[in-house]
PDB file of C-alpha atoms in Angstrom:
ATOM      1  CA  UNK A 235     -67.506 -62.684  51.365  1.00  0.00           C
ATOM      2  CA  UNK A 236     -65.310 -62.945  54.441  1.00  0.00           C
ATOM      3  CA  UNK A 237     -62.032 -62.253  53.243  1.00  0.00           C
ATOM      4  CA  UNK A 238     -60.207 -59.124  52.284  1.00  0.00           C
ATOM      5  CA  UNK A 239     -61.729 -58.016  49.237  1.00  0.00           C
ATOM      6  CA  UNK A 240     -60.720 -54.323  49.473  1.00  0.00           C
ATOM      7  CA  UNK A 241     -56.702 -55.797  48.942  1.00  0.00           C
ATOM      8  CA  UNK A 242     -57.741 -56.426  45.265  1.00  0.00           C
ATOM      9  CA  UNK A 243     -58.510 -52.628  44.450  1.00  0.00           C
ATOM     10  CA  UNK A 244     -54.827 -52.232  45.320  1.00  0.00           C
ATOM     11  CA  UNK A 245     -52.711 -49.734  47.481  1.00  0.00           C
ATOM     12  CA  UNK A 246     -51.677 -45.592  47.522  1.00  0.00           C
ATOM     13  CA  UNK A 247     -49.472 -44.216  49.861  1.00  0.00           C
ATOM     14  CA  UNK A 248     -50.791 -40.854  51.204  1.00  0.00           C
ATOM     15  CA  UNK A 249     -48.208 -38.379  52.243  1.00  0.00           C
ATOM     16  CA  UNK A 250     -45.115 -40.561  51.785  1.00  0.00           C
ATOM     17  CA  UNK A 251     -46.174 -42.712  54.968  1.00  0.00           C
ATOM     18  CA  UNK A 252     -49.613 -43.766  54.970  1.00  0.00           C
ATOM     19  CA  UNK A 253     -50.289 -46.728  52.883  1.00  0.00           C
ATOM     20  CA  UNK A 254     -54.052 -47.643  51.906  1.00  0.00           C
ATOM     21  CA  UNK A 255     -56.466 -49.650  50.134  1.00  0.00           C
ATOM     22  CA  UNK A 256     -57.669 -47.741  47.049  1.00  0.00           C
ATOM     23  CA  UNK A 257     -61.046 -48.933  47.860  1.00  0.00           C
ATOM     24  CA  UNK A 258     -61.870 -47.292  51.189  1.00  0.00           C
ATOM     25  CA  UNK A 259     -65.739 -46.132  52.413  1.00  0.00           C
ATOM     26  CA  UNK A 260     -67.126 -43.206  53.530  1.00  0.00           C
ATOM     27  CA  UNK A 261     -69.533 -42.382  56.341  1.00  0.00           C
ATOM     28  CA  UNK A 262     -71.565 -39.345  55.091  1.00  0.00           C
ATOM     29  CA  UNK A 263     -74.911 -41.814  55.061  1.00  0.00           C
ATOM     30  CA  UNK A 264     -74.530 -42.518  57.921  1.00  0.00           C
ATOM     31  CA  UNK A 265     -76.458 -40.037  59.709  1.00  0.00           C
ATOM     32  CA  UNK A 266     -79.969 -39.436  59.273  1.00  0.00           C
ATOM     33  CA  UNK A 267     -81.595 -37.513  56.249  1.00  0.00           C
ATOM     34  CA  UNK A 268     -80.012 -34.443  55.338  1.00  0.00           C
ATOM     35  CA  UNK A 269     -76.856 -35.721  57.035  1.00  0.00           C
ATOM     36  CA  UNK A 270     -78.463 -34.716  59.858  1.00  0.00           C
ATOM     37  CA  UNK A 271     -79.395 -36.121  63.436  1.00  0.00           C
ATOM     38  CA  UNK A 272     -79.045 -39.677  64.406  1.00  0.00           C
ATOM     39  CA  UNK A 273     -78.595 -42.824  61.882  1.00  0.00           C
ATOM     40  CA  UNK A 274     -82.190 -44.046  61.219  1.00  0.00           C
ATOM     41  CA  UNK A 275     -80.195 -47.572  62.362  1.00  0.00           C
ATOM     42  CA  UNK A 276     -77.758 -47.230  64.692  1.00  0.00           C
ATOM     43  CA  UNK A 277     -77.373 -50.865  64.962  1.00  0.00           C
ATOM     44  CA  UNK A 278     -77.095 -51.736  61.331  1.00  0.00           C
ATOM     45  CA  UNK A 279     -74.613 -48.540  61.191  1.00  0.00           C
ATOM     46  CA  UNK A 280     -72.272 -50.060  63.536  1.00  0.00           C
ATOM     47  CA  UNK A 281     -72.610 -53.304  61.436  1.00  0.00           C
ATOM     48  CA  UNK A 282     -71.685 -51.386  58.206  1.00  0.00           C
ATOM     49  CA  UNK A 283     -68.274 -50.194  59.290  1.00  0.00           C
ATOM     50  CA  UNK A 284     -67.337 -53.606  61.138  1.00  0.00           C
ATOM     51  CA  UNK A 285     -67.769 -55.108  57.711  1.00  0.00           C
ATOM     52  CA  UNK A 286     -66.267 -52.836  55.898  1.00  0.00           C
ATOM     53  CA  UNK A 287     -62.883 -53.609  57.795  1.00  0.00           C
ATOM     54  CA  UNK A 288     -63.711 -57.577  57.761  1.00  0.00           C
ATOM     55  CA  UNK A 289     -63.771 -57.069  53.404  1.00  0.00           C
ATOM     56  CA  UNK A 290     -60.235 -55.192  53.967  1.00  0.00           C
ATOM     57  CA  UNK A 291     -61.195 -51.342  53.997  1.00  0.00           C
ATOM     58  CA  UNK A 292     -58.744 -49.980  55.625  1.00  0.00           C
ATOM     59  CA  UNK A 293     -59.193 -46.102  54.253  1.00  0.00           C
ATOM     60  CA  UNK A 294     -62.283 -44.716  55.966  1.00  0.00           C
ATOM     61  CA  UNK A 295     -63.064 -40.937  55.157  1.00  0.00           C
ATOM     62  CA  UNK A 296     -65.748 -38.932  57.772  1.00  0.00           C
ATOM     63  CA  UNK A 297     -66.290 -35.073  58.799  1.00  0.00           C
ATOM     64  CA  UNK A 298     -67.770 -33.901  61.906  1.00  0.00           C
ATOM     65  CA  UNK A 299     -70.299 -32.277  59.637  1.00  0.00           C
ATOM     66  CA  UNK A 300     -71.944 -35.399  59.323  1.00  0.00           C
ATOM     67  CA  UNK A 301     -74.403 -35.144  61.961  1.00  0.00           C
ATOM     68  CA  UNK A 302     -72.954 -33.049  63.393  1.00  0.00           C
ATOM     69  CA  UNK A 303     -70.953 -35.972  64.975  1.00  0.00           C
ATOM     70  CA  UNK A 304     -72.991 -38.491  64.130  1.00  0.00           C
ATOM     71  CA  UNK A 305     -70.421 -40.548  61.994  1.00  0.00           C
ATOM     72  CA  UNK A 306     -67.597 -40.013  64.032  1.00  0.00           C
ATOM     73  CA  UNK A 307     -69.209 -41.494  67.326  1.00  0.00           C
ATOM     74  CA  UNK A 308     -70.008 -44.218  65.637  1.00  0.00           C
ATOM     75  CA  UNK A 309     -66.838 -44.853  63.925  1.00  0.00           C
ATOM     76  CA  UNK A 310     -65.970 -45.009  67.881  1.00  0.00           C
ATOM     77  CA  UNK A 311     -68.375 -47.009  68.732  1.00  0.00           C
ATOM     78  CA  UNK A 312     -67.801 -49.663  66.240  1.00  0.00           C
ATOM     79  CA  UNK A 313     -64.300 -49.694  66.109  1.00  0.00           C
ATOM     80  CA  UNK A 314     -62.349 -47.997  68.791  1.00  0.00           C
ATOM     81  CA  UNK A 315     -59.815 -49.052  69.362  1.00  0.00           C
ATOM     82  CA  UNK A 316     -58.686 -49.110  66.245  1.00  0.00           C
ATOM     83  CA  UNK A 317     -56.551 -51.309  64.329  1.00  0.00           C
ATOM     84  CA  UNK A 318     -52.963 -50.319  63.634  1.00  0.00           C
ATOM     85  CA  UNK A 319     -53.137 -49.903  60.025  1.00  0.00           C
ATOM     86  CA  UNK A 320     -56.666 -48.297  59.641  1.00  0.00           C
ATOM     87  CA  UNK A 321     -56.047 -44.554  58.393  1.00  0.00           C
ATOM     88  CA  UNK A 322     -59.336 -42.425  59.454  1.00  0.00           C
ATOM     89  CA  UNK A 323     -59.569 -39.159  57.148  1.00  0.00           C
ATOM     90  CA  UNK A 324     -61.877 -36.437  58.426  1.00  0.00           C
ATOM     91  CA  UNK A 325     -62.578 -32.767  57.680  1.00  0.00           C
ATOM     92  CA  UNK A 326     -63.315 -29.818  59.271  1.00  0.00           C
ATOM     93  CA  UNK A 327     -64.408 -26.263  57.880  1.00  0.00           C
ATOM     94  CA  UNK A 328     -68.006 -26.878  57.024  1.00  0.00           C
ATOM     95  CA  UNK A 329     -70.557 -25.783  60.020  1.00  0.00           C
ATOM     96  CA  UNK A 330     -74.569 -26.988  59.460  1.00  0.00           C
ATOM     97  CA  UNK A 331     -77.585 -25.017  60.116  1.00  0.00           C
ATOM     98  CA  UNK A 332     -79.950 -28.074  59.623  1.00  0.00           C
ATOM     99  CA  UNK A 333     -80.875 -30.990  57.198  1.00  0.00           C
ATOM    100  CA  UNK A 334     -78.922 -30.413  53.988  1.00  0.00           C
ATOM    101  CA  UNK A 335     -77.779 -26.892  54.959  1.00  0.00           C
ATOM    102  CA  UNK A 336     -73.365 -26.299  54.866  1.00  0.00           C
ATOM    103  CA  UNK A 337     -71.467 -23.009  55.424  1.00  0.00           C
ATOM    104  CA  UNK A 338     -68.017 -22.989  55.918  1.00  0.00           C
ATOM    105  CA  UNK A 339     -66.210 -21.429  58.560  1.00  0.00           C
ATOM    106  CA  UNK A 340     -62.545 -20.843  58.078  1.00  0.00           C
ATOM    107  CA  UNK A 341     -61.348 -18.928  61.503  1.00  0.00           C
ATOM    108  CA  UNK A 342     -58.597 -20.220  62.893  1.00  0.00           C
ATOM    109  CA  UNK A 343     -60.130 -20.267  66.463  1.00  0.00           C
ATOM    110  CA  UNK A 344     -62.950 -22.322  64.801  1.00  0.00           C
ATOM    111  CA  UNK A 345     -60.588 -24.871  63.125  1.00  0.00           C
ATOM    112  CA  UNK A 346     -58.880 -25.459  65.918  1.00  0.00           C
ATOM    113  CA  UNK A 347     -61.857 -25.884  68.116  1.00  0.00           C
ATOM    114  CA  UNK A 348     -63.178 -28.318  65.531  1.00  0.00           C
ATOM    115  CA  UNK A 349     -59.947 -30.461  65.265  1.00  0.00           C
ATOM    116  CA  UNK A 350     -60.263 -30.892  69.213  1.00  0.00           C
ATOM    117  CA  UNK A 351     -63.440 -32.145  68.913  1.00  0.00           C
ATOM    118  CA  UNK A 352     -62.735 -34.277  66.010  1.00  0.00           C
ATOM    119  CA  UNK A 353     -59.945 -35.591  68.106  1.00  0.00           C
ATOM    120  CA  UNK A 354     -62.141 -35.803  70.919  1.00  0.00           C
ATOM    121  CA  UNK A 355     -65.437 -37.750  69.224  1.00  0.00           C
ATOM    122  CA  UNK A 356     -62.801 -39.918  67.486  1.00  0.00           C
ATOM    123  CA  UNK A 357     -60.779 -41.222  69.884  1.00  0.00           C
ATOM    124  CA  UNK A 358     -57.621 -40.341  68.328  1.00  0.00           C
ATOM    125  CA  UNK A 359     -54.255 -38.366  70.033  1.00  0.00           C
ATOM    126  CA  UNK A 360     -53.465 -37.529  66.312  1.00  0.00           C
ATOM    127  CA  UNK A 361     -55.489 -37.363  63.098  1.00  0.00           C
ATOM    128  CA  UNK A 362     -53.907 -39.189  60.255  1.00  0.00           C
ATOM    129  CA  UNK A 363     -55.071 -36.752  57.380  1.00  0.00           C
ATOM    130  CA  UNK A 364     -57.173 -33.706  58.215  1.00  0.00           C
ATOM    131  CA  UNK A 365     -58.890 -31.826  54.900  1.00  0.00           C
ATOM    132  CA  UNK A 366     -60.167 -28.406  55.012  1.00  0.00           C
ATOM    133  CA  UNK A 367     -63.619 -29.249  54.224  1.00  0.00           C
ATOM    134  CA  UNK A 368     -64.588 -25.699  51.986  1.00  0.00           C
ATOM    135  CA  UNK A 369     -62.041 -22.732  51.683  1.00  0.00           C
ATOM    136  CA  UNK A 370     -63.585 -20.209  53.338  1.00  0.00           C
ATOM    137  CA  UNK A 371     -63.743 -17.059  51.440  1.00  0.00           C
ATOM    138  CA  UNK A 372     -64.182 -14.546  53.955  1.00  0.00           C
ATOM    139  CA  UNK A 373     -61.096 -15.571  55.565  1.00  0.00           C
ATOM    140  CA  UNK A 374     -57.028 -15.615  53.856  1.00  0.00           C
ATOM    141  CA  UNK A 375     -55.934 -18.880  53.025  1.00  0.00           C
ATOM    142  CA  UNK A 376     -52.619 -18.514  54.663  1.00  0.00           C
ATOM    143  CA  UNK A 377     -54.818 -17.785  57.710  1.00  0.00           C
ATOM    144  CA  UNK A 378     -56.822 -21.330  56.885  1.00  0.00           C
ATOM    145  CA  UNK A 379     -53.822 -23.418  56.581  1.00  0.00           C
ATOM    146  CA  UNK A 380     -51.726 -21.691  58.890  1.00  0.00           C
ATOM    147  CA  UNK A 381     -53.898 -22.638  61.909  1.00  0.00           C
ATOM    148  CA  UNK A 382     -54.158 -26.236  60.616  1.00  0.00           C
ATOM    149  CA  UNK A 383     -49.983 -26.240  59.854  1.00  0.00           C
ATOM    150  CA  UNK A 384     -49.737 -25.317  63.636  1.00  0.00           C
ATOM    151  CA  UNK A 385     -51.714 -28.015  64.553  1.00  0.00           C
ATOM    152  CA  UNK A 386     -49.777 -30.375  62.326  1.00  0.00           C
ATOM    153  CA  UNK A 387     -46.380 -29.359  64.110  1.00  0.00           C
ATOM    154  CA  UNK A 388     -48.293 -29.645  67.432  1.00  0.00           C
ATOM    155  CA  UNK A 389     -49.064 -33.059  66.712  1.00  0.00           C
ATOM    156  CA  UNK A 390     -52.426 -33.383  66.720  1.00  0.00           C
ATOM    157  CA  UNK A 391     -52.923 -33.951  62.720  1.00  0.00           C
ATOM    158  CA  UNK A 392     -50.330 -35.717  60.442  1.00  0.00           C
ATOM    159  CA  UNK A 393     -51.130 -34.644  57.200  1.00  0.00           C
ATOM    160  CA  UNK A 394     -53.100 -31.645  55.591  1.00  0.00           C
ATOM    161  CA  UNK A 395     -55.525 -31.701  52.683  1.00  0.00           C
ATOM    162  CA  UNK A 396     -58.360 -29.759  50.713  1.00  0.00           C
ATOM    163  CA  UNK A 397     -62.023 -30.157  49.376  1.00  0.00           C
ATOM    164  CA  UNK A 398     -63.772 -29.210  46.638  1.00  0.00           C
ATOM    165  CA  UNK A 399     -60.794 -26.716  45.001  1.00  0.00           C
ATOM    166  CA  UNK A 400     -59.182 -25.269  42.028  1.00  0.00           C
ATOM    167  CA  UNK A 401     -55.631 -26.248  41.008  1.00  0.00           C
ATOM    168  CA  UNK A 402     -54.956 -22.265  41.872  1.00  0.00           C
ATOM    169  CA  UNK A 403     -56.250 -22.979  45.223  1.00  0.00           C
ATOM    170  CA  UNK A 404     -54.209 -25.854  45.797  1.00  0.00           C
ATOM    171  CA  UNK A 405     -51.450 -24.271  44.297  1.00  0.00           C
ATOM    172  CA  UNK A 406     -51.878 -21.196  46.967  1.00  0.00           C
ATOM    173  CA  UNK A 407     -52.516 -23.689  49.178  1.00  0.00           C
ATOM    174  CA  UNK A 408     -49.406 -25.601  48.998  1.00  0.00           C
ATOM    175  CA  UNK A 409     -47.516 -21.860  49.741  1.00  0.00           C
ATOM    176  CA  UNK A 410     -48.639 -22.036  53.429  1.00  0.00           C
ATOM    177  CA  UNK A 411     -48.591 -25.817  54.574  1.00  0.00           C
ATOM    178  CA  UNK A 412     -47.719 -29.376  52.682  1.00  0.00           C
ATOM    179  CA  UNK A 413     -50.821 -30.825  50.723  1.00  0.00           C
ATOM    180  CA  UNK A 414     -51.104 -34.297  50.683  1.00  0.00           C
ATOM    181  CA  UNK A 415     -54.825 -35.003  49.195  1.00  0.00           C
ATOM    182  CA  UNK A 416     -58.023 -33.352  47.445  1.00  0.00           C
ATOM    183  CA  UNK A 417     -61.245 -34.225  47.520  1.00  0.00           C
ATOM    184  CA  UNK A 418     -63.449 -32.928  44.764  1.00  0.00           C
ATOM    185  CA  UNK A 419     -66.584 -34.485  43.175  1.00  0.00           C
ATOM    186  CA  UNK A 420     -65.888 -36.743  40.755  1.00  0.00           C
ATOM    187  CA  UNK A 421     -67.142 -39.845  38.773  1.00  0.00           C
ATOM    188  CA  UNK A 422     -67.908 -41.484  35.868  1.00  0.00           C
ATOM    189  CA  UNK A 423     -70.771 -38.984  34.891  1.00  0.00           C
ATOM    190  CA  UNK A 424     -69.297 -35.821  36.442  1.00  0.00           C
ATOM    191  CA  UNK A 425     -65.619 -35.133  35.008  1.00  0.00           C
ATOM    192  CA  UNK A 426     -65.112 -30.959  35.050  1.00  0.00           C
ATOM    193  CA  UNK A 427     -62.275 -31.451  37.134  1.00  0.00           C
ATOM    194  CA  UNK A 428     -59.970 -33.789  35.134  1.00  0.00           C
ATOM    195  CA  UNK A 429     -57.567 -30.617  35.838  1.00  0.00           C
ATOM    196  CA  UNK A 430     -57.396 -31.353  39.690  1.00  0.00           C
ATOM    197  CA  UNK A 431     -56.910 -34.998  39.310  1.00  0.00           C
ATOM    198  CA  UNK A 432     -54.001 -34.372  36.287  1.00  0.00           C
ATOM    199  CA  UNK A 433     -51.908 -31.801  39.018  1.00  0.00           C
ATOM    200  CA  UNK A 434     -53.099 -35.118  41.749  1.00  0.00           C
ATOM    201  CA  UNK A 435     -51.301 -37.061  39.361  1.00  0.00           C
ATOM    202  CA  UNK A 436     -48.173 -34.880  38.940  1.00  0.00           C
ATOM    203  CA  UNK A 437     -47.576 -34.077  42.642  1.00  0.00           C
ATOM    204  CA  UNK A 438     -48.295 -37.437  44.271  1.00  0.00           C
ATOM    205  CA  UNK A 439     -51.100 -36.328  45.750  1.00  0.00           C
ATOM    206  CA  UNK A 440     -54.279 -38.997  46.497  1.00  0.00           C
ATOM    207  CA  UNK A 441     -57.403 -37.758  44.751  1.00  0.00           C
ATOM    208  CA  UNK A 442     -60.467 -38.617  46.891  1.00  0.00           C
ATOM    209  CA  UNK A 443     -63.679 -38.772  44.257  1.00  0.00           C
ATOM    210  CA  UNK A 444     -66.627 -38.015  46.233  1.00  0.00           C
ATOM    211  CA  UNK A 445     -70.366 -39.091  45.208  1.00  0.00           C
ATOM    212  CA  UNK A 446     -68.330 -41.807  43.402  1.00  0.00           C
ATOM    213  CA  UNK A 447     -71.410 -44.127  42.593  1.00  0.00           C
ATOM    214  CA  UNK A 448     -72.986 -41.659  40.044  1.00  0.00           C
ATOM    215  CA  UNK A 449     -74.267 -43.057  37.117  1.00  0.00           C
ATOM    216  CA  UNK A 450     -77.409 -41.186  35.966  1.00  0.00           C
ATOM    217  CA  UNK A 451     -78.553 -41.807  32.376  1.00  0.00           C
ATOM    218  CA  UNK A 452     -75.676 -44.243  31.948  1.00  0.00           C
ATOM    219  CA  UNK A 453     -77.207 -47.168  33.928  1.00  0.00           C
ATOM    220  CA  UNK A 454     -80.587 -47.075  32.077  1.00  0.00           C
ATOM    221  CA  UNK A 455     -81.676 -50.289  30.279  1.00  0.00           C
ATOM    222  CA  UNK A 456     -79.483 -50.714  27.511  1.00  0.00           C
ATOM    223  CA  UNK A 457     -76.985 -48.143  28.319  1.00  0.00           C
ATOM    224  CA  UNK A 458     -73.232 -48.769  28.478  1.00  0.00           C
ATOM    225  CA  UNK A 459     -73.089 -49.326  32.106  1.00  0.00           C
ATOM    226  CA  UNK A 460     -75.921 -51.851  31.567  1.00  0.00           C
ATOM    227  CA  UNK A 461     -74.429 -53.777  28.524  1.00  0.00           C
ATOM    228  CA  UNK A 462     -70.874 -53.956  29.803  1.00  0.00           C
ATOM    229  CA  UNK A 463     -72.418 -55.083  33.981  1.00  0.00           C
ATOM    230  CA  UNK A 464     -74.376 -57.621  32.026  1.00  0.00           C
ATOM    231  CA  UNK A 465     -70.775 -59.298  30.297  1.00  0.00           C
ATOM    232  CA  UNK A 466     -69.107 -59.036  33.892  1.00  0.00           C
ATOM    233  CA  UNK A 467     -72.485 -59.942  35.830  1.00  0.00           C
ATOM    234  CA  UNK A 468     -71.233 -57.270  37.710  1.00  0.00           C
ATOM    235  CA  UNK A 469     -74.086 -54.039  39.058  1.00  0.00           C
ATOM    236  CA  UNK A 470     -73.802 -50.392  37.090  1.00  0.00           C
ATOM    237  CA  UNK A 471     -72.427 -48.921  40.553  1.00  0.00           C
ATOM    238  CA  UNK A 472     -69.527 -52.312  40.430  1.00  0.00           C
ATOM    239  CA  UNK A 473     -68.401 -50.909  36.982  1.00  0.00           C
ATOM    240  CA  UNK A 474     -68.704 -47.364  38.000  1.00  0.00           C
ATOM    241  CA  UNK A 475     -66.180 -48.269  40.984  1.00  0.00           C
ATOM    242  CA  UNK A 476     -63.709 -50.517  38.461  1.00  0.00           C
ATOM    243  CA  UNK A 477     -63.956 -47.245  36.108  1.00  0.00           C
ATOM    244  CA  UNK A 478     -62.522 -45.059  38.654  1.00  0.00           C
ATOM    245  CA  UNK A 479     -59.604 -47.341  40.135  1.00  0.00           C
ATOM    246  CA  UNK A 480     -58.285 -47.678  35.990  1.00  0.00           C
ATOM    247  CA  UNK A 481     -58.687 -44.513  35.732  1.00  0.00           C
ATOM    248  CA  UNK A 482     -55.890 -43.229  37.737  1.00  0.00           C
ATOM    249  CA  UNK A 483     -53.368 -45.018  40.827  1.00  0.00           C
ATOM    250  CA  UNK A 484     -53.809 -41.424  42.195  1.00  0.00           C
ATOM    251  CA  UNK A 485     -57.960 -41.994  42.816  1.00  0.00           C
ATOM    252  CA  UNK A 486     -58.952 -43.493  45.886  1.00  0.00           C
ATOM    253  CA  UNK A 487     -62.552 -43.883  45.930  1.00  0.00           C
ATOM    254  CA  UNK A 488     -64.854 -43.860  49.031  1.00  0.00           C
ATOM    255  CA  UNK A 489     -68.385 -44.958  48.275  1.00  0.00           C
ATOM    256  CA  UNK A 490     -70.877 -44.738  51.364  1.00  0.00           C
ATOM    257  CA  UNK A 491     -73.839 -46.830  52.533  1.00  0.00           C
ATOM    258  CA  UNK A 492     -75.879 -47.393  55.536  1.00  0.00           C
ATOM    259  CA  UNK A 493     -76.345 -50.854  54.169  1.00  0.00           C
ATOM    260  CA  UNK A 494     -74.422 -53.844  54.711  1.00  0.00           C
ATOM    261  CA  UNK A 495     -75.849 -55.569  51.278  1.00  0.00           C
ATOM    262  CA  UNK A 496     -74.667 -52.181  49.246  1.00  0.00           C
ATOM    263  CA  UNK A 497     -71.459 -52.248  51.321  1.00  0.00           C
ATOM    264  CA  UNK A 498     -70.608 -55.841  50.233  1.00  0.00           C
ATOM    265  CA  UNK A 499     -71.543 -54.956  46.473  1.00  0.00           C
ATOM    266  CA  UNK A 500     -69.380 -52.094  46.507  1.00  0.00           C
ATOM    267  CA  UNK A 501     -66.574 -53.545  47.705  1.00  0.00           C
ATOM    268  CA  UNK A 502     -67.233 -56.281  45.630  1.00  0.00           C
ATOM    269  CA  UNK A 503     -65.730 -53.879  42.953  1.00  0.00           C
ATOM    270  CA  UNK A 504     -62.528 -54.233  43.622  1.00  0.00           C
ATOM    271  CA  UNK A 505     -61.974 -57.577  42.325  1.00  0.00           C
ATOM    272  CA  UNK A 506     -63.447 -56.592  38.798  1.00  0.00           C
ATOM    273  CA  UNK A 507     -61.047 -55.513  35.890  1.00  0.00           C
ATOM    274  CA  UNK A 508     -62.232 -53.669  33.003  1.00  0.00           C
ATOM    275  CA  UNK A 509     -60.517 -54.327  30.118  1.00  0.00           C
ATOM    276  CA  UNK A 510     -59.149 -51.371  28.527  1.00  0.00           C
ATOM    277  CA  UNK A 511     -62.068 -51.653  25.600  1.00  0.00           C
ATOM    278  CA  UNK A 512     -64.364 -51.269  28.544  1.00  0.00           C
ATOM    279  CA  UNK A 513     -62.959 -48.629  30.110  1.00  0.00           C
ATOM    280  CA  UNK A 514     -62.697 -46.532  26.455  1.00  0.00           C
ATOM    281  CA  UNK A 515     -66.480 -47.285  26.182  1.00  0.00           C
ATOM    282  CA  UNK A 516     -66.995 -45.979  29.651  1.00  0.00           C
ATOM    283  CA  UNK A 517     -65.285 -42.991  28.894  1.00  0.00           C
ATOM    284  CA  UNK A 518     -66.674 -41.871  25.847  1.00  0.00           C
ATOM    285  CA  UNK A 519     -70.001 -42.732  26.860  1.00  0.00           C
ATOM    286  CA  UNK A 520     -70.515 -38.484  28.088  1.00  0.00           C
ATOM    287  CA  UNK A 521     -68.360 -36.266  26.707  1.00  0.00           C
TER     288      UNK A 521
END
């Protein structure tokens, strides 16, 4: 595949102004295990994300958790400077202690030290969407959002948006600075929070499903995901993908890979249609 693939998933518009692929990627595989320390191959890393903007991504979503740093110096290093209609989504919020361990720290003075480095590792004057990566519950919410409200009207972020909450989070959330986006697990296996992507829905907000690719029990020989990839000669994690774009305009998904094979198959996704049979089957496959 060397065209835009990624165009066939088709477009959101985050925050009134920033219009995307549906079918963007996500770097937190990057690193190495425990999204932690280096990428095990740097080279093939770098290779990863220039693909993923020769198939058409154009929606790429990283933290500087992932590493630390790891995934935003190489989004630099592969593709800085970057072109004019790429939108780079990161997060801050979440501070690591070592392989697989995340605490979040919600003090202003740490938010705004992480944005600057964000902004620094990056390469960016402004970040296009910034999420608070956890809430923080040691620390107000107005306090949370304030700091990164200032640093919207300072310029250095241009939208605001949340992981991992509750509709009454958002909701408080919304009472302190202008929510454009959540990011909450979600996928075809793991639906508790069909809430959060209806109130998505209603306020025009883009819903960012992370671990997108589960499929557990469902891709098992003779399962649905196996019978219906078999009609579409399509892979379980394909139909998992096409599951998620019918499921809502609101749901941009962002499946990550440190492998240009999985990143072609992935995108690869975007082209397939379920019909609406399919998707039913899908659907009612876990209740």
């Amino acid at each position: 595949m060397t065209e835009a693939v990624a165009a066939a998933s088709g477009e959101f518009t985050i925050g009134g102004d920033l219009t995307v692929r549906r079918l963007g990627y996500g770097t937190m595989q990057l690193p190495g295990p425990g999204v932690w320390g280096e990428s095990r191959d740097p080279k093939e890393a770098v290779r990863v994300l220039r693909r993923a903007i020769e198939l058409g991504v154009n929606f790429i979503d990283t933290a500087d958790a992932y590493g630390p740093f790891t995934a935003d110096l190489l989004l630099k290093e592969a593709l800085h400077p970057y072109a004019d209609d790429l939108v780079i989504a990161t997060k801050a919020g979440f501070t690591r202690q070592g392989p697989g361990a995340w605490s979040p720290v919600g003090r202003p003075a740490y938010l705004r030290q992480a944005v600057e480095l964000s902004l620094r590792h990056l390469g960016l004057e402004r970040i296009d969407l910034l999420q608070l990566h956890r809430i923080d519950p040691e620390v107000p919410v107005a306090d949370q959002l304030g700091e990164l409200a200032a640093l919207q009207s300072e310029g250095k972020i241009r939208h605001i948006g949340l992981s991992q909450v509750s509709v009454d989070e958002l909701k408080e959330a919304a009472k302190t600075a202008t929510i454009v986006s959540v990011q909450n697990l979600y996928n075809l296996s793991q639906r508790d929070d069909e809430d959060v992507l209806e109130y998505a829905e209603q306020n025009e907000l883009a819903f960012v499903p992370w671990f997108p690719l589960a499929t557990g029990e469902l891709a098992k020989a003779g399962g649905p995901l196996d019978a219906i990839a078999k009609e579409h000669d399509a892979s379980p994690s394909q139909l998992a993908l096409a599951w998620l774009l019918k499921r809502s305009p609101n749901i941009l998904p962002i499946p990550g890979t440190s492998s240009v094979g999985h990143l072609d198959d992935n995108v690869a996704a975007a082209r397939l249609e379920l019909t609406d049979e399919e998707f039913q089957a899908l659907t009612d496959a876990i209740k």
